[in-house]
């Protein structure tokens, strides 16, 4: 591992020699060895539901611990706001067209023979592991150890797949993923550096809480976002989506109403939701949601009252699921501290994308609008890095791969699209840092009916092109209109900025070699 140390030293200090360090060398100039990487990622966990980003809704003391102790990225984004594609971007460091996994459709399978950061770390002497959600369909490669959930997995008594078999496990998914991760950490070869991906199912739909937390947040009435009743004026694609809390969120599957008619389709949906619970657990679940159901029928909400009732149920269940995530992140942090690993380990907490918590009246993600284009990102840094607080530069999930590689002293391959954020972690302000981000979403027609689009975002503006079945552009001034309600495309006075953004978009599509360059409407 000596080579790793040397390379790392260069990258941290820019110094030309490492052979004999003077004893008075500053702390930052003495890397303690190759850094370990604990990369925790949840599913659909949005920054609005983390108290280190947003204090309106929930309390997440352990996620906040990471941010308080380390850094919080205030401009963190994904490249394609959907689970499988997002995971493919982060593991390859490349946009979707280059890694080949652009959507979650049945025919899309990750080509696991391609270059990924775990493979490169493994080749450099790291021990590598992934536990939890994988969602790339082909078996994981580049890992010494893997134990994943099938597809979206289950919250209660879930199955896990290993190279040998698929087994039902007793317990709640977030606890189990953490148990398995800590076990691996305990049993690993302690002579080698490691990289573990702890990838949770939570907080994915249908937000099923740990039964011990059913009563949490029940006394909370969450404030309704001020865009909840958005009418999507001037935004054709937003009008066509099917991710509205009022219209598309399901009373049974999502809001957990227990249907009375045992012959109905709804009843089958309820039976499916509880199918993994033991009879004792089901009794606890039924008791809780029966009360909710009775209250619902007593109130019989209609119109806006119904939409707001669904919103409150959604927020409460989601918040409970977040509580389990937070507990489990705390367990990992405690483990690292108790085992003397904290000072030499990068801990990353992020999500596969952001999510709508009622903004624009929605749940789900996919759009290049801020709530789902963004993703939370906080990191606790090895002691050699003294950077603390907020990092405001625009970063994207294609940046994780080159970052981890640089931290491991591995050369970053030229074909990776992302940029290593190590300079930002060292407190540098590189003048050449990216000034714009590229985004491309593909999965249409599909669940939630978000049309295909690509776009560019700069610090102030966003230009989006919805193509494929329509040919519609949108332009937002994020400074004047941060909630993206006013599409300025084609409006008087915006010709110049539109032209500049079009050029920037074209430049990015050329730089990344995206074959869809200014696609024309396809009928
Ligand atoms: C499922 C969900 C959708 C969700 C997709 C993709 N429906 O189809 O709401 O958008 O997954 O999510 S569900 O009723 O089956 O939960 S992703 O995070 O995996 O990309
Ligand atoms: Ca997701």
Short mmCIF file of C-alpha atoms in Angstrom, two decimals, residues 148-439:
data_model
loop_
_atom_site.label_atom_id
_atom_site.label_comp_id
_atom_site.label_asym_id
_atom_site.label_seq_id
_atom_site.Cartn_x
_atom_site.Cartn_y
_atom_site.Cartn_z
CA UNK A 148 -28.31 -7.55 -2.38
CA UNK A 149 -32.08 -7.34 -2.35
CA UNK A 150 -34.05 -8.51 -5.39
CA UNK A 151 -35.19 -5.49 -7.47
CA UNK A 152 -36.86 -2.99 -5.17
CA UNK A 153 -36.78 -5.45 -2.26
CA UNK A 154 -39.20 -5.57 0.66
CA UNK A 155 -39.40 -3.66 3.93
CA UNK A 156 -40.54 -6.54 6.14
CA UNK A 157 -38.68 -9.83 6.59
CA UNK A 158 -37.00 -9.28 3.22
CA UNK A 159 -35.10 -11.63 0.94
CA UNK A 160 -31.41 -11.13 0.24
CA UNK A 161 -29.48 -12.58 -2.68
CA UNK A 162 -25.89 -13.77 -2.28
CA UNK A 163 -23.77 -15.49 -4.93
CA UNK A 164 -24.98 -18.76 -3.37
CA UNK A 165 -28.69 -18.34 -2.67
CA UNK A 166 -31.71 -16.18 -1.93
CA UNK A 167 -32.92 -16.26 1.66
CA UNK A 168 -35.67 -14.69 3.71
CA UNK A 169 -34.32 -12.72 6.65
CA UNK A 170 -36.25 -11.81 9.77
CA UNK A 171 -36.40 -8.15 10.59
CA UNK A 172 -36.76 -4.71 9.11
CA UNK A 173 -34.84 -3.95 5.93
CA UNK A 174 -32.80 -0.94 7.13
CA UNK A 175 -31.66 -2.76 10.28
CA UNK A 176 -30.74 -5.88 8.31
CA UNK A 177 -28.70 -4.01 5.70
CA UNK A 178 -26.80 -2.35 8.53
CA UNK A 179 -26.33 -5.61 10.49
CA UNK A 180 -24.84 -7.27 7.42
CA UNK A 181 -22.60 -4.30 6.67
CA UNK A 182 -21.26 -4.13 10.23
CA UNK A 183 -20.67 -7.88 10.22
CA UNK A 184 -18.64 -7.57 7.04
CA UNK A 185 -16.67 -4.67 8.49
CA UNK A 186 -15.92 -6.75 11.56
CA UNK A 187 -14.83 -9.80 9.62
CA UNK A 188 -12.85 -8.09 6.86
CA UNK A 189 -9.08 -8.42 6.45
CA UNK A 190 -7.94 -5.59 8.72
CA UNK A 191 -4.65 -5.21 6.86
CA UNK A 192 -6.30 -3.81 3.76
CA UNK A 193 -8.20 -0.60 3.08
CA UNK A 194 -11.87 -1.09 2.28
CA UNK A 195 -14.78 0.38 0.42
CA UNK A 196 -18.30 -0.64 1.39
CA UNK A 197 -21.50 0.45 -0.34
CA UNK A 198 -24.33 0.38 2.21
CA UNK A 199 -27.27 0.94 -0.11
CA UNK A 200 -30.68 1.10 1.51
CA UNK A 201 -34.12 0.35 0.12
CA UNK A 202 -35.59 3.05 2.34
CA UNK A 203 -37.23 5.51 1.72
CA UNK A 204 -38.76 4.06 -1.47
CA UNK A 205 -42.49 3.83 -2.11
CA UNK A 206 -44.63 2.50 -0.39
CA UNK A 207 -42.88 3.91 2.70
CA UNK A 208 -43.60 1.02 5.08
CA UNK A 209 -42.34 1.92 8.57
CA UNK A 210 -40.70 -0.32 11.10
CA UNK A 211 -43.62 -1.42 13.29
CA UNK A 212 -41.88 -0.03 16.38
CA UNK A 213 -42.11 3.44 14.81
CA UNK A 214 -45.74 3.36 13.70
CA UNK A 215 -46.70 5.98 16.26
CA UNK A 216 -43.89 8.40 15.44
CA UNK A 217 -44.88 11.72 13.80
CA UNK A 218 -48.58 10.96 14.31
CA UNK A 219 -49.05 14.22 16.21
CA UNK A 220 -47.27 16.22 13.54
CA UNK A 221 -49.20 18.22 10.97
CA UNK A 222 -46.76 18.98 8.19
CA UNK A 223 -46.94 22.36 6.45
CA UNK A 224 -48.35 22.11 2.92
CA UNK A 225 -45.73 23.24 0.37
CA UNK A 226 -46.74 26.48 -1.29
CA UNK A 227 -46.63 24.90 -4.76
CA UNK A 228 -48.96 22.06 -3.70
CA UNK A 229 -51.80 23.40 -5.84
CA UNK A 230 -49.63 24.18 -8.87
CA UNK A 231 -51.70 24.28 -12.09
CA UNK A 232 -48.66 23.78 -14.39
CA UNK A 233 -49.43 26.78 -16.53
CA UNK A 234 -46.93 27.06 -19.41
CA UNK A 235 -45.47 23.60 -18.63
CA UNK A 236 -46.85 20.94 -20.97
CA UNK A 237 -44.85 17.98 -19.60
CA UNK A 238 -45.76 18.85 -16.02
CA UNK A 239 -49.43 18.79 -17.03
CA UNK A 240 -49.05 15.28 -18.46
CA UNK A 241 -47.33 13.60 -15.46
CA UNK A 242 -49.02 10.93 -13.35
CA UNK A 243 -47.35 11.50 -10.00
CA UNK A 244 -49.88 13.69 -8.30
CA UNK A 245 -50.68 13.07 -4.65
CA UNK A 246 -54.30 14.02 -5.29
CA UNK A 247 -54.80 11.89 -8.42
CA UNK A 248 -52.16 9.16 -8.55
CA UNK A 249 -51.20 8.31 -4.98
CA UNK A 250 -53.10 5.16 -4.03
CA UNK A 251 -55.26 5.14 -0.92
CA UNK A 252 -54.61 1.48 -0.24
CA UNK A 253 -51.07 0.76 -1.46
CA UNK A 254 -49.60 4.15 -0.56
CA UNK A 255 -51.76 5.52 2.24
CA UNK A 256 -52.43 2.09 3.75
CA UNK A 257 -56.19 2.27 4.01
CA UNK A 258 -57.47 -1.24 4.79
CA UNK A 259 -60.26 -2.03 2.34
CA UNK A 260 -63.43 -3.65 3.61
CA UNK A 261 -64.48 -5.63 0.53
CA UNK A 262 -62.43 -8.80 0.60
CA UNK A 263 -63.23 -9.54 -3.03
CA UNK A 264 -61.93 -6.22 -4.35
CA UNK A 265 -58.70 -5.51 -6.18
CA UNK A 266 -57.83 -3.08 -3.40
CA UNK A 267 -58.04 -5.89 -0.90
CA UNK A 268 -55.53 -7.91 -2.93
CA UNK A 269 -53.24 -4.90 -2.89
CA UNK A 270 -53.54 -4.69 0.92
CA UNK A 271 -52.93 -8.46 1.25
CA UNK A 272 -49.79 -8.08 -0.83
CA UNK A 273 -48.56 -5.19 1.33
CA UNK A 274 -48.81 -7.28 4.50
CA UNK A 275 -47.84 -10.60 2.97
CA UNK A 276 -44.35 -10.69 4.46
CA UNK A 277 -45.44 -9.95 8.01
CA UNK A 278 -45.80 -12.74 10.58
CA UNK A 279 -49.33 -13.10 12.05
CA UNK A 280 -48.18 -11.25 15.20
CA UNK A 281 -46.64 -8.43 13.19
CA UNK A 282 -49.68 -8.23 10.93
CA UNK A 283 -51.87 -7.80 14.02
CA UNK A 284 -49.78 -4.77 15.07
CA UNK A 285 -49.90 -3.33 11.55
CA UNK A 286 -53.65 -3.93 11.21
CA UNK A 287 -54.42 -2.37 14.56
CA UNK A 288 -52.57 0.79 13.66
CA UNK A 289 -53.85 1.23 10.09
CA UNK A 290 -57.42 0.20 11.03
CA UNK A 291 -57.59 3.27 13.25
CA UNK A 292 -56.34 5.39 10.36
CA UNK A 293 -58.91 3.75 8.08
CA UNK A 294 -61.80 4.35 10.51
CA UNK A 295 -60.78 7.95 10.94
CA UNK A 296 -60.59 8.35 7.16
CA UNK A 297 -64.11 7.03 6.59
CA UNK A 298 -65.45 9.10 9.49
CA UNK A 299 -63.99 12.27 7.99
CA UNK A 300 -64.71 11.23 4.41
CA UNK A 301 -62.50 13.98 2.98
CA UNK A 302 -63.17 15.20 -0.56
CA UNK A 303 -61.40 17.50 -3.05
CA UNK A 304 -58.57 19.50 -1.47
CA UNK A 305 -59.26 17.96 1.93
CA UNK A 306 -58.64 14.52 0.44
CA UNK A 307 -55.41 15.68 -1.24
CA UNK A 308 -54.20 17.15 2.05
CA UNK A 309 -55.22 14.06 4.01
CA UNK A 310 -53.15 11.93 1.62
CA UNK A 311 -50.25 14.39 1.91
CA UNK A 312 -50.22 14.11 5.71
CA UNK A 313 -50.33 10.30 5.61
CA UNK A 314 -47.53 10.26 3.01
CA UNK A 315 -45.35 12.62 5.05
CA UNK A 316 -45.89 10.70 8.29
CA UNK A 317 -45.04 7.28 6.88
CA UNK A 318 -42.06 8.64 4.95
CA UNK A 319 -40.79 10.41 8.11
CA UNK A 320 -41.02 7.15 10.09
CA UNK A 321 -39.02 5.32 7.43
CA UNK A 322 -36.41 8.10 7.57
CA UNK A 323 -36.17 7.64 11.34
CA UNK A 324 -35.01 4.04 10.85
CA UNK A 325 -32.46 5.16 8.27
CA UNK A 326 -31.17 7.77 10.68
CA UNK A 327 -30.85 5.26 13.54
CA UNK A 328 -28.93 2.91 11.29
CA UNK A 329 -26.58 5.56 9.99
CA UNK A 330 -25.89 6.31 13.67
CA UNK A 331 -24.97 2.66 14.23
CA UNK A 332 -22.42 2.81 11.40
CA UNK A 333 -20.90 6.05 12.71
CA UNK A 334 -20.68 4.58 16.22
CA UNK A 335 -18.99 1.48 14.85
CA UNK A 336 -16.38 3.51 12.99
CA UNK A 337 -15.68 5.61 16.08
CA UNK A 338 -15.51 2.63 18.44
CA UNK A 339 -13.11 0.79 16.13
CA UNK A 340 -10.69 3.62 15.50
CA UNK A 341 -11.72 3.91 11.86
CA UNK A 342 -13.29 7.35 11.80
CA UNK A 343 -10.04 9.28 11.36
CA UNK A 344 -9.09 7.33 8.28
CA UNK A 345 -12.46 6.90 6.61
CA UNK A 346 -14.54 8.94 4.23
CA UNK A 347 -18.22 8.54 5.08
CA UNK A 348 -20.61 9.58 2.34
CA UNK A 349 -24.35 9.91 2.81
CA UNK A 350 -26.45 10.50 -0.27
CA UNK A 351 -29.54 9.26 -2.12
CA UNK A 352 -30.07 7.96 -5.65
CA UNK A 353 -32.02 11.16 -6.32
CA UNK A 354 -34.21 13.77 -4.66
CA UNK A 355 -37.98 13.46 -4.36
CA UNK A 356 -41.13 15.56 -4.26
CA UNK A 357 -42.67 15.98 -0.85
CA UNK A 358 -45.82 17.58 -2.19
CA UNK A 359 -44.05 20.32 -4.16
CA UNK A 360 -46.05 20.87 -7.39
CA UNK A 361 -48.58 18.50 -5.78
CA UNK A 362 -46.27 15.52 -6.43
CA UNK A 363 -44.48 12.50 -5.09
CA UNK A 364 -41.79 10.60 -7.13
CA UNK A 365 -38.90 12.17 -9.07
CA UNK A 366 -37.64 12.00 -12.73
CA UNK A 367 -38.03 15.66 -13.71
CA UNK A 368 -35.04 17.97 -14.05
CA UNK A 369 -36.85 20.38 -11.72
CA UNK A 370 -34.89 21.15 -8.58
CA UNK A 371 -36.47 18.80 -6.00
CA UNK A 372 -35.66 15.66 -8.00
CA UNK A 373 -32.58 16.86 -9.91
CA UNK A 374 -30.93 17.58 -6.58
CA UNK A 375 -29.81 14.89 -4.18
CA UNK A 376 -28.60 15.28 -0.60
CA UNK A 377 -24.86 14.85 -0.06
CA UNK A 378 -23.01 15.08 3.25
CA UNK A 379 -19.60 13.66 4.08
CA UNK A 380 -17.52 13.06 7.13
CA UNK A 381 -13.88 13.38 6.09
CA UNK A 382 -10.73 11.60 7.20
CA UNK A 383 -8.77 13.63 9.75
CA UNK A 384 -6.24 14.73 7.13
CA UNK A 385 -8.90 16.90 5.56
CA UNK A 386 -9.73 19.92 7.58
CA UNK A 387 -12.51 21.25 5.39
CA UNK A 388 -15.76 21.81 7.28
CA UNK A 389 -19.11 23.39 6.52
CA UNK A 390 -20.82 24.02 3.22
CA UNK A 391 -19.41 23.31 -0.22
CA UNK A 392 -21.34 25.30 -2.79
CA UNK A 393 -19.80 24.17 -6.07
CA UNK A 394 -22.13 22.15 -8.33
CA UNK A 395 -21.36 18.46 -8.00
CA UNK A 396 -23.06 15.49 -9.65
CA UNK A 397 -23.30 11.77 -8.89
CA UNK A 398 -20.88 11.01 -11.77
CA UNK A 399 -18.25 12.66 -9.52
CA UNK A 400 -18.26 9.95 -6.83
CA UNK A 401 -16.28 7.40 -8.87
CA UNK A 402 -13.33 9.70 -9.66
CA UNK A 403 -13.39 11.02 -6.08
CA UNK A 404 -13.12 7.57 -4.55
CA UNK A 405 -10.41 6.63 -7.05
CA UNK A 406 -8.34 9.70 -6.23
CA UNK A 407 -8.72 9.03 -2.51
CA UNK A 408 -7.40 5.54 -3.11
CA UNK A 409 -4.48 6.83 -5.13
CA UNK A 410 -5.80 5.19 -8.28
CA UNK A 411 -5.44 7.03 -11.55
CA UNK A 412 -8.80 8.25 -12.85
CA UNK A 413 -9.44 6.79 -16.33
CA UNK A 414 -9.86 9.41 -19.07
CA UNK A 415 -13.25 8.14 -20.20
CA UNK A 416 -14.91 8.97 -16.86
CA UNK A 417 -17.22 11.98 -17.24
CA UNK A 418 -17.27 13.06 -13.60
CA UNK A 419 -14.72 15.21 -11.79
CA UNK A 420 -12.99 14.28 -8.55
CA UNK A 421 -14.22 16.50 -5.75
CA UNK A 422 -11.07 15.89 -3.70
CA UNK A 423 -9.86 19.47 -4.43
CA UNK A 424 -13.10 20.76 -2.90
CA UNK A 425 -12.56 18.55 0.14
CA UNK A 426 -9.13 20.11 0.53
CA UNK A 427 -10.72 23.53 0.67
CA UNK A 428 -9.58 24.61 -2.76
CA UNK A 429 -11.70 26.77 -5.03
CA UNK A 430 -10.59 25.56 -8.47
CA UNK A 431 -11.18 28.28 -11.05
CA UNK A 432 -11.87 25.61 -13.65
CA UNK A 433 -14.64 23.91 -11.65
CA UNK A 434 -17.71 23.16 -13.81
CA UNK A 435 -20.05 26.05 -14.47
CA UNK A 436 -22.87 23.93 -15.85
CA UNK A 437 -24.49 20.53 -15.41
CA UNK A 438 -25.90 18.13 -17.97
CA UNK A 439 -29.00 16.03 -17.36
#
